[in-house]
Amino acid sequence: MIGVFDSGSGGLTVLRVLRERMPNVDIVYFGDIKNAPYGNKSREELGVLTVLGIERLIREGATEIVSACNSVSVSIVLPMFEILDLPHANIVEMVGPTVSGLRGTEGKVLVVATHATIESNAYQDGLRMVGVSADGLALPDLVSLIEGGASDDAMREYVHNALAPELKEDHTHLLLGCTHFPLIRTIFTDVVKEVQPTCVIVDPALSVAGVVAQRFRDAGGGTTRFVITEDSPVFVKFVQEYCGITQPNIEVR
Ligand code: DGL
């Protein structure tokens, strides 16, 4: 059983692609809504929450883990595998597969993500390691707006005000380095069209799901189960509308 981990609704963007690629595997999704947003927390706090979240998924029966949260990617470091007693091969995080998928990209990438992800420099350094230039831009309030069910107009205004001055002519790619952001992809598309129309938007879910499908076996009953730490009508709405699961099995614990 694959366990998918995020602070809330963001990991659903990975889950959706994963389900398309792997229709048979059983999936348990953990959304730590009570502690969201993760992106404004310190590296120390994120390390603790990551261990707790992954241990929780293991208790739920997960034998393989997908960390569908960019903000904790820097926490997925070597000591953690020993703490969790989990073979390295059984965990997939966001940054490695995404950087690998962008290898050979001509041009320059603008990474938009949470404060924690941008501060960690994980994407910027990773991309430079494979010869791709990158800039980073934190959008620190966007996850709260999404999880709080803000109106499209409010989110559009926020994205426009933050992104328009930073998206330059030499930015050929805009990398959505927070799994929450593809939930409002149309807003990013509109702003990019207006400011820098040739810029290509990249959703890491595709590369991540590709690695998961290669590494883990697509065997099981095809069930999807959700465990969240706080009740959230916004989460339920995304599960139904974004993932197309009309009668989801969601437990609040
Ligand atoms: N969706 C997560 C990410 O990709 C976490 C966002 C948050 O909780 O701030 O970073």
XYZ file of N, CA and C and ligand atoms in Angstrom:
769
model
N 0.848 -1.203 0.000
C 0.000 0.000 0.000
C 0.885 1.256 0.000
N 0.526 2.200 -0.866
C 1.307 3.440 -0.928
C 0.697 4.477 0.017
N 1.530 5.125 0.822
C 1.084 6.219 1.677
C 1.516 7.537 1.070
N 0.570 8.443 0.906
C 0.877 9.765 0.347
C 0.750 10.799 1.457
N 1.752 11.652 1.572
C 1.856 12.557 2.724
C 1.871 14.022 2.290
N 1.036 14.840 2.924
C 1.112 16.300 2.704
C 0.517 17.014 3.922
N 0.686 18.340 3.937
C 0.117 19.135 5.024
C -1.397 19.282 4.885
N -1.928 19.007 3.708
C -3.365 19.209 3.520
C -3.798 18.759 2.136
N -4.347 19.700 1.358
C -4.934 19.344 0.065
C -3.917 19.249 -1.071
N -2.702 19.787 -0.869
C -1.735 19.870 -1.962
C -1.381 18.520 -2.570
N -1.200 17.523 -1.716
C -0.801 16.207 -2.216
C -1.836 15.580 -3.138
N -3.039 16.132 -3.142
C -4.079 15.601 -4.036
C -3.675 15.778 -5.497
N -2.838 16.801 -5.776
C -2.402 17.006 -7.167
C -1.467 15.876 -7.602
N -0.758 15.291 -6.642
C 0.095 14.136 -6.943
C -0.769 12.874 -6.994
N -1.689 12.781 -6.029
C -2.575 11.613 -5.963
C -3.343 11.427 -7.281
N -3.835 12.523 -7.845
C -4.636 12.415 -9.068
C -3.830 11.791 -10.209
N -2.609 12.264 -10.386
C -1.776 11.729 -11.476
C -1.356 10.288 -11.159
N -1.077 10.053 -9.881
C -0.675 8.714 -9.438
C -1.785 7.700 -9.733
N -3.005 8.085 -9.461
C -4.147 7.197 -9.688
C -4.300 6.865 -11.175
N -4.052 7.887 -12.023
C -4.140 7.636 -13.470
C -3.076 6.637 -13.906
N -1.873 6.796 -13.328
C -0.759 5.922 -13.727
C -0.844 4.550 -13.071
N -1.448 4.484 -11.881
C -1.476 3.228 -11.117
C -2.904 2.960 -10.620
N -3.758 2.403 -11.486
C -5.167 2.217 -11.104
C -5.409 1.138 -10.055
N -4.450 0.223 -9.863
C -4.721 -0.939 -9.000
C -4.191 -0.841 -7.580
N -3.176 -0.025 -7.384
C -2.530 -0.007 -6.072
C -3.485 0.597 -5.019
N -3.381 0.128 -3.782
C -4.151 0.723 -2.682
C -3.370 1.924 -2.164
N -4.103 3.011 -1.904
C -3.442 4.243 -1.458
C -4.096 4.751 -0.179
N -3.256 5.136 0.790
C -3.760 5.843 1.971
C -3.100 7.224 1.968
N -3.936 8.245 2.089
C -3.469 9.640 2.000
C -3.555 10.274 3.384
N -2.476 10.903 3.810
C -2.489 11.601 5.100
C -2.333 13.109 4.873
N -3.311 13.872 5.334
C -3.254 15.334 5.226
C -3.250 15.945 6.616
N -2.155 16.578 6.972
C -1.990 17.104 8.336
C -2.554 18.528 8.446
N -3.847 18.645 8.181
C -4.490 19.963 8.081
C -4.360 20.778 9.378
N -4.388 20.066 10.500
C -4.273 20.742 11.791
C -2.985 21.560 11.894
N -1.939 21.081 11.279
C -0.635 21.765 11.359
C -0.299 22.573 10.104
N -1.225 22.644 9.154
C -0.976 23.400 7.927
C -1.113 24.905 8.223
N -0.408 25.770 7.500
C 0.534 25.441 6.437
C 1.909 25.075 6.980
N 2.565 24.152 6.268
C 3.912 23.733 6.656
C 4.961 24.763 6.202
N 4.654 25.433 5.133
C 5.668 26.238 4.431
C 6.225 27.414 5.201
N 5.565 27.814 6.302
C 6.097 28.923 7.091
C 6.760 28.430 8.376
N 6.917 27.109 8.497
C 7.523 26.553 9.719
C 9.043 26.434 9.553
N 9.718 26.276 10.710
C 11.175 26.150 10.665
C 11.550 24.744 10.194
N 12.800 24.627 9.807
C 13.310 23.334 9.347
C 13.192 22.282 10.453
N 13.415 22.711 11.698
C 13.352 21.788 12.840
C 11.917 21.268 13.011
N 10.956 22.210 12.990
C 9.550 21.801 13.148
C 9.140 20.852 12.019
N 9.587 21.166 10.808
C 9.199 20.337 9.664
C 9.784 18.932 9.768
N 10.997 18.837 10.292
C 11.609 17.519 10.476
C 10.760 16.644 11.391
N 10.300 17.237 12.495
C 9.482 16.495 13.468
C 8.154 16.068 12.821
N 7.502 17.015 12.155
C 6.197 16.708 11.537
C 6.331 15.650 10.445
N 7.450 15.676 9.744
C 7.656 14.691 8.673
C 7.763 13.280 9.257
N 8.540 13.141 10.313
C 8.675 11.819 10.947
C 7.314 11.348 11.461
N 6.594 12.258 12.149
C 5.278 11.878 12.695
C 4.318 11.454 11.580
N 4.308 12.213 10.505
C 3.387 11.931 9.384
C 3.695 10.604 8.729
N 4.976 10.366 8.489
C 5.346 9.123 7.815
C 5.115 7.922 8.739
N 5.416 8.088 10.035
C 5.151 6.993 10.985
C 3.650 6.673 11.012
N 2.860 7.709 10.935
C 1.401 7.544 10.926
C 0.962 6.710 9.713
N 1.541 7.040 8.548
C 1.196 6.284 7.340
C 1.639 4.833 7.449
N 2.792 4.604 8.062
C 3.272 3.222 8.235
C 2.286 2.462 9.140
N 1.801 3.156 10.196
C 0.811 2.505 11.082
C -0.494 2.203 10.341
N -0.809 3.021 9.348
C -2.030 2.804 8.553
C -1.853 1.663 7.549
N -0.631 1.130 7.467
C -0.393 -0.011 6.576
C 0.449 0.307 5.355
N 0.922 1.550 5.244
C 1.719 1.898 4.066
C 3.080 1.211 4.115
N 3.480 0.665 2.972
C 4.804 0.026 2.887
C 5.725 0.857 2.000
N 5.132 1.766 1.226
C 5.900 2.700 0.403
C 5.343 4.091 0.645
N 6.231 5.086 0.603
C 5.809 6.453 0.944
C 6.088 7.403 -0.213
N 5.094 8.258 -0.488
C 5.318 9.370 -1.418
C 5.141 10.645 -0.616
N 6.210 11.407 -0.451
C 6.091 12.681 0.239
C 5.655 13.717 -0.784
N 4.349 13.963 -0.837
C 3.797 14.906 -1.817
C 3.801 16.314 -1.240
N 4.869 16.644 -0.546
C 5.013 17.952 0.082
C 6.443 18.424 -0.142
N 6.579 19.488 -0.924
C 7.919 20.007 -1.226
C 8.593 20.584 0.015
N 7.782 21.192 0.889
C 8.355 21.896 2.036
C 9.122 20.977 2.973
N 8.796 19.686 2.950
C 9.515 18.762 3.838
C 10.626 18.020 3.105
N 10.812 18.320 1.826
C 11.786 17.532 1.062
C 13.175 17.600 1.658
N 13.568 18.782 2.161
C 14.909 18.862 2.755
C 14.992 18.049 4.047
N 13.848 17.759 4.645
C 13.850 16.942 5.863
C 14.034 15.458 5.552
N 13.780 15.090 4.300
C 13.888 13.679 3.925
C 15.374 13.391 3.682
N 16.142 13.447 4.738
C 17.585 13.243 4.600
C 17.969 11.914 5.240
N 19.211 11.553 5.068
C 19.664 10.228 5.467
C 19.258 9.772 6.885
N 19.450 10.595 7.940
C 19.137 10.087 9.289
C 17.694 9.639 9.416
N 16.823 10.278 8.613
C 15.415 9.941 8.733
C 15.128 8.490 8.365
N 15.845 8.000 7.357
C 15.601 6.624 6.942
C 15.959 5.657 8.076
N 17.004 6.007 8.786
C 17.406 5.150 9.902
C 16.359 5.254 11.015
N 15.891 6.491 11.284
C 14.874 6.683 12.326
C 13.628 5.862 12.001
N 13.269 5.875 10.738
C 12.031 5.218 10.341
C 12.228 3.740 10.029
N 13.481 3.299 9.987
C 13.788 1.932 9.628
C 13.127 1.568 8.297
N 13.261 2.458 7.346
C 12.597 2.298 6.049
C 13.677 2.234 4.966
N 13.606 1.237 4.093
C 14.617 1.206 3.023
C 14.518 2.479 2.168
N 15.640 3.033 1.783
C 15.650 4.281 1.013
C 14.796 4.167 -0.252
N 14.828 2.973 -0.835
C 14.129 2.798 -2.102
C 12.620 2.917 -1.948
N 12.110 2.864 -0.707
C 10.661 2.871 -0.508
C 10.073 4.251 -0.273
N 10.858 5.283 -0.487
C 10.315 6.623 -0.298
C 10.656 7.492 -1.507
N 9.651 8.204 -1.989
C 9.852 9.132 -3.112
C 9.443 10.512 -2.634
N 10.310 11.500 -2.857
C 9.936 12.877 -2.498
C 9.810 13.702 -3.777
N 9.586 14.978 -3.655
C 9.243 15.793 -4.821
C 10.455 16.288 -5.638
N 11.491 16.737 -4.933
C 12.529 17.518 -5.619
C 13.374 16.687 -6.589
N 13.832 15.503 -6.126
C 14.704 14.670 -6.971
C 14.074 14.350 -8.327
N 12.877 13.749 -8.347
C 12.267 13.405 -9.627
C 11.992 14.629 -10.518
N 11.646 15.753 -9.878
C 11.319 16.950 -10.667
C 12.568 17.524 -11.330
N 13.644 17.619 -10.551
C 14.911 18.132 -11.097
C 15.378 17.198 -12.216
N 15.288 15.913 -11.953
C 15.718 14.939 -12.949
C 14.898 15.099 -14.247
N 13.600 15.342 -14.091
C 12.734 15.533 -15.263
C 13.057 16.799 -16.036
N 13.691 17.767 -15.390
C 14.005 19.036 -16.053
C 15.437 19.071 -16.597
N 16.163 17.988 -16.398
C 17.541 17.905 -16.913
C 17.525 18.189 -18.418
N 18.446 19.015 -18.869
C 18.524 19.308 -20.306
C 17.643 20.471 -20.735
N 16.905 21.063 -19.796
C 16.038 22.197 -20.144
C 16.893 23.396 -20.563
N 16.555 23.979 -21.698
C 17.240 25.198 -22.145
C 16.488 26.363 -21.542
N 17.201 27.356 -21.088
C 16.525 28.541 -20.559
C 16.691 28.637 -19.062
N 15.732 29.318 -18.441
C 15.847 29.568 -17.010
C 14.506 29.273 -16.334
N 14.578 28.657 -15.171
C 13.366 28.258 -14.453
C 13.106 29.238 -13.305
N 11.864 29.675 -13.171
C 11.477 30.399 -11.952
C 10.684 29.411 -11.092
N 11.218 29.132 -9.905
C 10.537 28.202 -8.987
C 9.659 29.027 -8.051
N 8.361 28.748 -8.029
C 7.485 29.380 -7.034
C 7.097 28.304 -6.025
N 7.194 28.633 -4.748
C 6.951 27.621 -3.709
C 6.720 28.319 -2.378
N 6.669 27.510 -1.325
C 6.511 28.090 0.021
C 7.842 28.714 0.464
N 7.758 29.441 1.560
C 8.954 30.043 2.136
C 9.989 28.955 2.467
N 9.548 27.861 3.101
C 10.478 26.789 3.508
C 11.200 26.192 2.303
N 10.473 25.954 1.237
C 11.093 25.327 0.051
C 12.092 26.275 -0.606
N 11.718 27.533 -0.755
C 12.627 28.498 -1.400
C 13.861 28.719 -0.527
N 13.637 28.871 0.791
C 14.760 29.081 1.727
C 15.745 27.916 1.715
N 15.226 26.700 1.541
C 16.088 25.512 1.567
C 17.007 25.467 0.346
N 16.635 26.187 -0.714
C 17.385 26.192 -1.975
C 17.438 24.813 -2.644
N 16.589 23.896 -2.201
C 16.657 22.528 -2.732
C 16.465 22.513 -4.257
N 15.450 23.224 -4.730
C 15.218 23.244 -6.185
C 16.292 24.033 -6.921
N 16.605 25.234 -6.406
C 17.580 26.075 -7.109
C 18.920 25.350 -7.208
N 19.375 24.747 -6.092
C 20.661 24.034 -6.105
C 20.571 22.785 -6.988
N 19.485 22.046 -6.829
C 19.311 20.816 -7.613
C 19.340 21.104 -9.106
N 18.629 22.155 -9.513
C 18.587 22.482 -10.941
C 19.966 22.914 -11.433
N 20.648 23.720 -10.611
C 22.010 24.137 -11.017
C 22.925 22.923 -11.152
N 22.734 21.921 -10.293
C 23.571 20.708 -10.354
C 23.425 19.995 -11.696
N 22.259 20.125 -12.327
C 22.092 19.473 -13.638
C 22.202 20.499 -14.775
N 22.795 21.648 -14.452
C 23.115 22.623 -15.495
C 21.961 23.517 -15.918
N 20.933 23.625 -15.087
C 19.782 24.466 -15.441
C 19.765 25.679 -14.505
N 19.690 26.896 -15.069
C 19.647 28.089 -14.206
C 18.269 28.230 -13.594
N 18.257 28.738 -12.372
C 16.968 28.853 -11.682
C 16.955 30.019 -10.714
N 15.802 30.651 -10.610
C 15.541 31.642 -9.570
C 14.414 31.097 -8.702
N 14.322 31.616 -7.471
C 13.244 31.176 -6.578
C 12.399 32.339 -6.107
N 11.112 32.092 -5.970
C 10.201 33.127 -5.457
C 9.233 32.473 -4.466
N 9.255 32.952 -3.223
C 8.325 32.414 -2.225
C 6.966 33.108 -2.356
N 5.905 32.310 -2.262
C 4.538 32.862 -2.222
C 3.967 32.416 -0.864
N 4.373 33.070 0.218
C 4.141 32.530 1.568
C 2.687 32.483 2.035
N 1.811 33.253 1.392
C 0.417 33.264 1.873
C -0.534 32.413 1.034
N -0.008 31.865 -0.067
C -0.932 31.229 -1.009
C -1.554 29.933 -0.470
N -0.785 29.142 0.265
C -1.343 27.886 0.790
C -2.491 28.182 1.757
N -2.314 29.204 2.610
C -3.401 29.564 3.544
C -4.634 30.021 2.794
N -4.432 30.761 1.711
C -5.594 31.208 0.922
C -6.314 29.996 0.321
N -5.533 29.048 -0.213
C -6.148 27.857 -0.843
C -6.871 27.012 0.209
N -6.185 26.703 1.316
C -6.798 25.856 2.352
C -7.956 26.579 3.048
N -7.906 27.904 3.044
C -8.965 28.678 3.689
C -10.168 28.897 2.783
N -10.108 28.387 1.558
C -11.237 28.516 0.625
C -11.439 29.949 0.134
N -10.344 30.681 -0.055
C -10.449 32.075 -0.545
C -11.060 32.102 -1.945
N -11.611 33.249 -2.311
C -12.249 33.369 -3.634
C -11.175 33.367 -4.723
N -11.566 32.994 -5.936
C -10.621 33.006 -7.065
C -10.062 34.411 -7.269
N -10.906 35.417 -7.084
C -10.452 36.802 -7.285
C -9.342 37.158 -6.301
N -9.519 36.772 -5.037
C -8.502 37.085 -4.023
C -7.189 36.366 -4.352
N -7.291 35.110 -4.789
C -6.072 34.348 -5.103
C -5.406 34.892 -6.369
N -6.234 35.280 -7.346
C -5.691 35.841 -8.589
C -4.920 37.131 -8.294
N -5.510 37.965 -7.446
C -4.864 39.237 -7.093
C -3.530 38.979 -6.387
N -3.541 38.019 -5.464
C -2.310 37.697 -4.728
C -1.225 37.183 -5.688
N -1.610 36.224 -6.552
C -0.621 35.635 -7.478
C -0.112 36.709 -8.440
N -1.025 37.511 -8.947
C -0.622 38.557 -9.895
C 0.359 39.534 -9.243
N 0.009 40.024 -8.077
C 0.862 41.023 -7.417
C 2.246 40.483 -7.083
N 2.297 39.195 -6.701
C 3.592 38.623 -6.318
C 4.408 38.194 -7.534
N 3.735 37.628 -8.524
C 4.454 36.997 -9.637
C 4.805 37.973 -10.773
N 3.881 38.857 -11.100
C 4.086 39.724 -12.281
C 5.417 40.487 -12.243
N 5.814 41.095 -11.120
C 7.089 41.824 -11.149
C 8.320 40.916 -11.202
N 8.163 39.640 -10.867
C 9.324 38.733 -10.765
C 9.511 37.831 -11.981
N 8.462 37.665 -12.758
C 8.553 36.780 -13.930
C 9.161 37.573 -15.086
N 10.414 37.258 -15.388
C 11.163 38.047 -16.373
C 11.170 37.365 -17.746
N 11.622 38.140 -18.731
C 11.641 37.629 -20.113
C 12.470 36.358 -20.274
N 13.547 36.236 -19.489
C 14.394 35.042 -19.651
C 13.873 33.817 -18.877
N 12.763 33.960 -18.165
C 12.173 32.788 -17.499
C 11.358 31.983 -18.506
N 11.932 30.872 -18.940
C 11.252 30.040 -19.944
C 10.273 29.062 -19.294
N 10.513 28.756 -17.995
C 9.658 27.786 -17.298
C 9.267 28.328 -15.924
N 8.018 28.075 -15.556
C 7.559 28.404 -14.195
C 7.271 27.072 -13.497
N 8.067 26.750 -12.495
C 7.918 25.472 -11.794
C 7.033 25.657 -10.567
N 5.921 24.945 -10.518
C 5.015 25.025 -9.367
C 5.570 24.114 -8.274
N 6.462 24.680 -7.448
C 7.210 23.910 -6.462
C 6.501 23.739 -5.135
N 5.189 23.870 -5.145
C 4.357 23.550 -3.982
C 3.177 22.770 -4.535
N 2.881 21.622 -3.932
C 1.838 20.765 -4.510
C 0.447 21.395 -4.427
N 0.289 22.418 -3.596
C -0.999 23.122 -3.565
C -1.232 23.941 -4.847
N -0.158 24.420 -5.463
C -0.335 25.405 -6.529
C -1.060 24.872 -7.775
N -0.819 23.610 -8.187
C -1.582 23.121 -9.350
C -3.101 23.061 -9.105
N -3.526 23.112 -7.844
C -4.975 23.151 -7.562
C -5.596 24.416 -8.154
N -4.781 25.473 -8.293
C -5.280 26.725 -8.893
C -4.454 27.057 -10.149
N -4.197 26.015 -10.918
C -3.355 26.179 -12.111
C -3.909 27.230 -13.072
N -5.241 27.296 -13.199
C -5.821 28.250 -14.163
C -5.439 29.686 -13.796
N -5.305 29.954 -12.515
C -4.909 31.303 -12.089
C -3.472 31.584 -12.528
N -2.583 30.605 -12.319
C -1.196 30.776 -12.779
C -1.167 30.939 -14.302
N -1.968 30.141 -14.999
C -1.993 30.211 -16.459
C -2.393 31.614 -16.908
N -3.419 32.172 -16.283
C -3.888 33.512 -16.661
C -2.804 34.562 -16.441
N -2.144 34.506 -15.294
C -1.122 35.522 -14.987
C 0.068 35.369 -15.932
N 0.481 34.129 -16.189
C 1.621 33.887 -17.088
C 1.282 34.372 -18.495
N 0.082 34.095 -18.942
C -0.354 34.515 -20.285
C -0.242 36.023 -20.437
N -0.593 36.707 -19.384
C -0.602 38.164 -19.416
C 0.824 38.739 -19.364
N 1.700 38.101 -18.593
C 3.014 38.693 -18.313
C 4.112 38.164 -19.239
N 4.107 36.857 -19.459
C 5.222 36.220 -20.196
C 4.652 34.994 -20.903
N 3.901 35.222 -22.020
C 3.069 34.159 -22.608
C 3.809 32.919 -23.095
N 5.122 33.024 -23.359
C 5.822 31.829 -23.862
C 6.335 30.937 -22.734
N 6.192 31.403 -21.516
C 6.688 30.651 -20.356
C 5.842 29.379 -20.145
N 6.524 28.263 -19.952
C 5.848 26.964 -19.803
C 5.673 26.653 -18.307
N 4.460 26.285 -17.919
C 4.210 25.933 -16.515
C 4.512 24.444 -16.295
N 5.289 24.154 -15.240
C 5.665 22.757 -14.955
C 5.025 22.306 -13.645
N 4.283 21.188 -13.716
C 3.690 20.583 -12.514
C 4.518 19.335 -12.153
N 5.225 19.370 -11.025
C 6.085 18.241 -10.647
C 5.357 16.904 -10.502
N 4.046 16.932 -10.337
C 3.301 15.684 -10.124
C 3.592 14.658 -11.224
N 3.827 15.129 -12.451
C 4.034 14.210 -13.568
C 5.330 13.411 -13.391
N 6.417 14.121 -13.072
C 7.704 13.425 -12.886
C 7.650 12.520 -11.663
N 7.036 13.019 -10.593
C 6.984 12.253 -9.343
C 6.174 10.970 -9.557
N 5.005 11.096 -10.182
C 4.174 9.904 -10.425
C 4.899 8.925 -11.340
N 5.683 9.455 -12.275
C 6.459 8.591 -13.176
C 7.448 7.742 -12.385
N 8.150 8.358 -11.452
C 9.131 7.623 -10.639
C 8.418 6.601 -9.751
N 7.292 7.021 -9.168
C 6.543 6.102 -8.287
C 6.073 4.879 -9.095
N 5.551 5.121 -10.294
C 5.039 4.023 -11.114
C 6.161 3.071 -11.526
N 7.353 3.612 -11.711
C 8.500 2.769 -12.084
C 8.968 1.929 -10.908
N 8.915 2.537 -9.720
C 9.553 1.912 -8.558
C 8.627 0.978 -7.772
N 7.347 1.342 -7.673
C 6.426 0.556 -6.846
C 5.478 -0.254 -7.742
N 5.035 -1.387 -7.224
C 4.167 -2.263 -8.017
C 2.710 -1.803 -8.000
N 2.069 -1.846 -9.149
C 0.670 -1.432 -9.239
C -0.234 -2.637 -8.986
N -0.219 -3.126 -7.737
C -1.019 -4.310 -7.425
C -1.849 -4.042 -6.186
N -3.087 -4.487 -6.174
C -3.964 -4.291 -5.019
C -5.405 -4.156 -5.483
N -6.221 -3.583 -4.628
C -7.647 -3.465 -4.951
C -8.034 -2.088 -5.492
N -7.063 -1.211 -5.666
C -7.351 0.124 -6.226
C -8.117 1.025 -5.276
N -8.017 0.769 -3.953
C -8.774 1.588 -2.993
C -8.014 2.881 -2.660
N -8.767 3.917 -2.298
C -8.165 5.173 -1.850
C -8.842 5.572 -0.546
N -8.026 5.803 0.471
C -8.532 6.131 1.798
C -7.819 7.388 2.258
N -8.541 8.272 2.970
C -7.946 9.528 3.412
C -8.000 9.633 4.934
N -6.915 10.061 5.543
C -6.897 10.370 6.975
C -6.429 11.817 7.095
N -7.253 12.656 7.732
C -6.847 14.050 7.916
C -6.928 14.387 9.411
N -6.137 15.373 9.836
C -6.051 15.640 11.273
C -7.063 16.695 11.730
N -7.773 17.282 10.804
C -8.807 18.267 11.162
C -9.858 18.294 10.061
N -11.094 18.415 10.446
C -12.179 18.445 9.468
C -12.014 19.646 8.540
N -12.274 19.447 7.250
C -12.117 20.557 6.320
C -13.002 20.373 5.089
N -14.054 21.202 4.974
C -14.902 21.132 3.785
C -14.120 21.451 2.509
N -13.068 22.258 2.632
C -12.248 22.604 1.453
C -11.533 21.348 0.943
N -11.008 20.545 1.881
C -10.331 19.306 1.500
C -11.316 18.372 0.787
N -12.508 18.222 1.377
C -13.519 17.325 0.789
C -13.857 17.791 -0.634
N -13.981 19.096 -0.798
C -14.328 19.655 -2.120
C -13.234 19.331 -3.151
N -11.960 19.492 -2.744
C -10.875 19.178 -3.685
C -10.851 17.688 -4.020
N -11.098 16.834 -3.018
C -11.103 15.390 -3.287
C -12.192 15.079 -4.325
N -13.358 15.697 -4.131
C -14.471 15.411 -5.035
C -14.264 16.039 -6.410
N -13.885 17.318 -6.412
C -13.849 18.031 -7.693
C -12.521 17.875 -8.430
N -11.411 17.896 -7.709
C -10.108 17.814 -8.386
C -9.754 16.363 -8.697
N -10.009 15.472 -7.724
C -9.659 14.063 -7.936
C -10.815 13.255 -8.527
N -12.006 13.824 -8.526
C -13.150 13.132 -9.117
C -13.629 11.943 -8.293
N -13.366 11.955 -6.979
C -13.848 10.862 -6.115
C -15.118 11.371 -5.432
N -16.261 10.964 -5.914
C -17.511 11.583 -5.464
C -17.911 11.216 -4.033
N -17.633 9.956 -3.645
C -17.983 9.546 -2.275
C -16.730 9.080 -1.542
N -15.882 10.016 -1.162
C -14.591 9.615 -0.591
C -14.695 9.034 0.806
N -13.761 8.157 1.125
C -13.632 7.573 2.466
C -12.624 8.435 3.230
N -13.167 9.401 4.024
C -12.290 10.331 4.749
C -12.505 10.172 6.244
N -11.431 9.921 6.971
C -11.527 9.858 8.433
C -10.769 11.049 9.027
N -11.378 11.645 10.070
C -10.697 12.744 10.764
C -10.166 12.163 12.075
N -8.844 12.123 12.240
C -8.242 11.534 13.430
C -6.999 12.296 13.853
N 1.919 21.329 -0.301
C 3.116 21.444 0.447
C 4.299 21.782 -0.398
O 4.396 21.274 -1.487
C 2.999 22.185 1.764
C 2.452 23.546 1.719
C 2.230 24.142 3.104
O 1.612 23.492 3.936
O 2.708 25.262 3.328
O 5.195 22.480 0.005
